[in-house]
């Protein structure tokens, strides 16, 4: 199985290296991944991660309020927002 995985990885690398479009795509993807890692590290260092999480939670509550106004069931709101039943009921 390991040998098969290695052969598959080598084939993928050969494909990427032989095709300019694939090589450019792979480089852009790698750059994107590196930027995401850098952003997460920066957020952790600066304490922004907690603020982002809190802002995300507030946005979910606003969505839940709109869903409640449209008479959407609490179960569906829980599914779409990942809020608890208690959190949603407090919004009524």
Short mmCIF file of C-alpha atoms in Angstrom, two decimals:
data_model
loop_
_atom_site.label_atom_id
_atom_site.label_comp_id
_atom_site.label_asym_id
_atom_site.label_seq_id
_atom_site.Cartn_x
_atom_site.Cartn_y
_atom_site.Cartn_z
CA UNK A 1 0.00 0.00 0.00
CA UNK A 2 2.82 2.42 0.90
CA UNK A 3 4.58 1.73 -2.39
CA UNK A 4 1.34 2.42 -4.26
CA UNK A 5 0.94 5.74 -2.42
CA UNK A 6 4.49 6.72 -3.32
CA UNK A 7 3.90 5.88 -6.98
CA UNK A 8 0.73 7.94 -6.93
CA UNK A 9 2.52 10.91 -5.31
CA UNK A 10 5.33 10.71 -7.89
CA UNK A 11 2.78 10.62 -10.71
CA UNK A 12 1.04 13.69 -9.33
CA UNK A 13 4.34 15.56 -9.02
CA UNK A 14 5.27 14.62 -12.59
CA UNK A 15 1.89 15.87 -13.81
CA UNK A 16 2.31 19.15 -11.96
CA UNK A 17 5.84 19.68 -13.24
CA UNK A 18 5.01 18.83 -16.85
CA UNK A 19 2.01 21.14 -17.12
CA UNK A 20 2.45 24.92 -16.67
CA UNK A 21 -1.21 25.37 -15.70
CA UNK A 22 -0.99 22.65 -13.03
CA UNK A 23 2.32 24.03 -11.73
CA UNK A 24 0.89 27.56 -11.46
CA UNK A 25 -2.22 26.24 -9.74
CA UNK A 26 -0.16 24.24 -7.24
CA UNK A 27 2.03 27.25 -6.48
CA UNK A 28 -1.00 29.50 -5.92
CA UNK A 29 -2.56 26.87 -3.64
CA UNK A 30 0.67 26.59 -1.65
CA UNK A 31 0.89 30.39 -1.33
CA UNK A 32 -2.73 30.50 -0.14
CA UNK A 33 -2.05 27.80 2.47
CA UNK A 34 1.00 29.65 3.74
CA UNK A 35 -0.95 32.91 4.04
CA UNK A 36 -3.71 31.17 5.98
CA UNK A 37 -1.17 29.73 8.43
CA UNK A 38 0.48 33.14 8.81
CA UNK A 39 -2.92 34.81 9.42
CA UNK A 40 -3.86 32.26 12.08
CA UNK A 41 -0.52 32.66 13.84
CA UNK A 42 -0.85 36.44 13.74
CA UNK A 43 -4.38 36.27 15.13
CA UNK A 44 -3.28 34.04 17.98
CA UNK A 45 -0.36 36.29 18.83
CA UNK A 46 -2.43 39.45 18.73
CA UNK A 47 -5.40 38.00 20.61
CA UNK A 48 -7.65 38.53 17.63
CA UNK A 49 -8.80 34.91 17.53
CA UNK A 50 -11.11 35.40 20.50
CA UNK A 51 -12.62 38.52 18.96
CA UNK A 52 -13.19 36.75 15.67
CA UNK A 53 -14.91 33.87 17.43
CA UNK A 54 -17.12 36.25 19.41
CA UNK A 55 -18.02 38.20 16.27
CA UNK A 56 -18.89 34.98 14.50
CA UNK A 57 -21.15 33.96 17.38
CA UNK A 58 -22.94 37.33 17.26
CA UNK A 59 -23.45 36.98 13.51
CA UNK A 60 -24.99 33.54 14.04
CA UNK A 61 -27.36 35.02 16.62
CA UNK A 62 -28.48 37.67 14.12
CA UNK A 63 -29.16 34.98 11.54
CA UNK A 64 -31.08 32.97 14.14
CA UNK A 65 -33.22 36.03 14.96
CA UNK A 66 -34.14 36.42 11.30
CA UNK A 67 -34.92 32.72 11.03
CA UNK A 68 -37.16 32.93 14.11
CA UNK A 69 -39.02 35.85 12.53
CA UNK A 70 -39.70 33.58 9.53
CA UNK A 71 -41.10 30.89 11.86
CA UNK A 72 -38.33 28.42 11.09
CA UNK A 73 -38.16 25.63 13.65
CA UNK A 74 -35.61 25.76 16.45
CA UNK A 75 -34.20 22.41 15.32
CA UNK A 76 -33.48 23.79 11.85
CA UNK A 77 -31.94 26.95 13.31
CA UNK A 78 -29.73 24.79 15.53
CA UNK A 79 -28.64 22.82 12.46
CA UNK A 80 -27.74 25.89 10.40
CA UNK A 81 -26.17 28.06 13.12
CA UNK A 82 -24.72 25.50 15.56
CA UNK A 83 -26.31 27.49 18.38
CA UNK A 84 -27.82 25.61 21.30
CA UNK A 85 -31.54 25.43 21.93
CA UNK A 86 -31.08 27.61 25.02
CA UNK A 87 -29.18 30.26 23.08
CA UNK A 88 -31.90 30.39 20.44
CA UNK A 89 -34.73 30.54 22.96
CA UNK A 90 -33.06 33.56 24.62
CA UNK A 91 -33.34 35.38 21.29
CA UNK A 92 -37.15 35.18 21.20
#
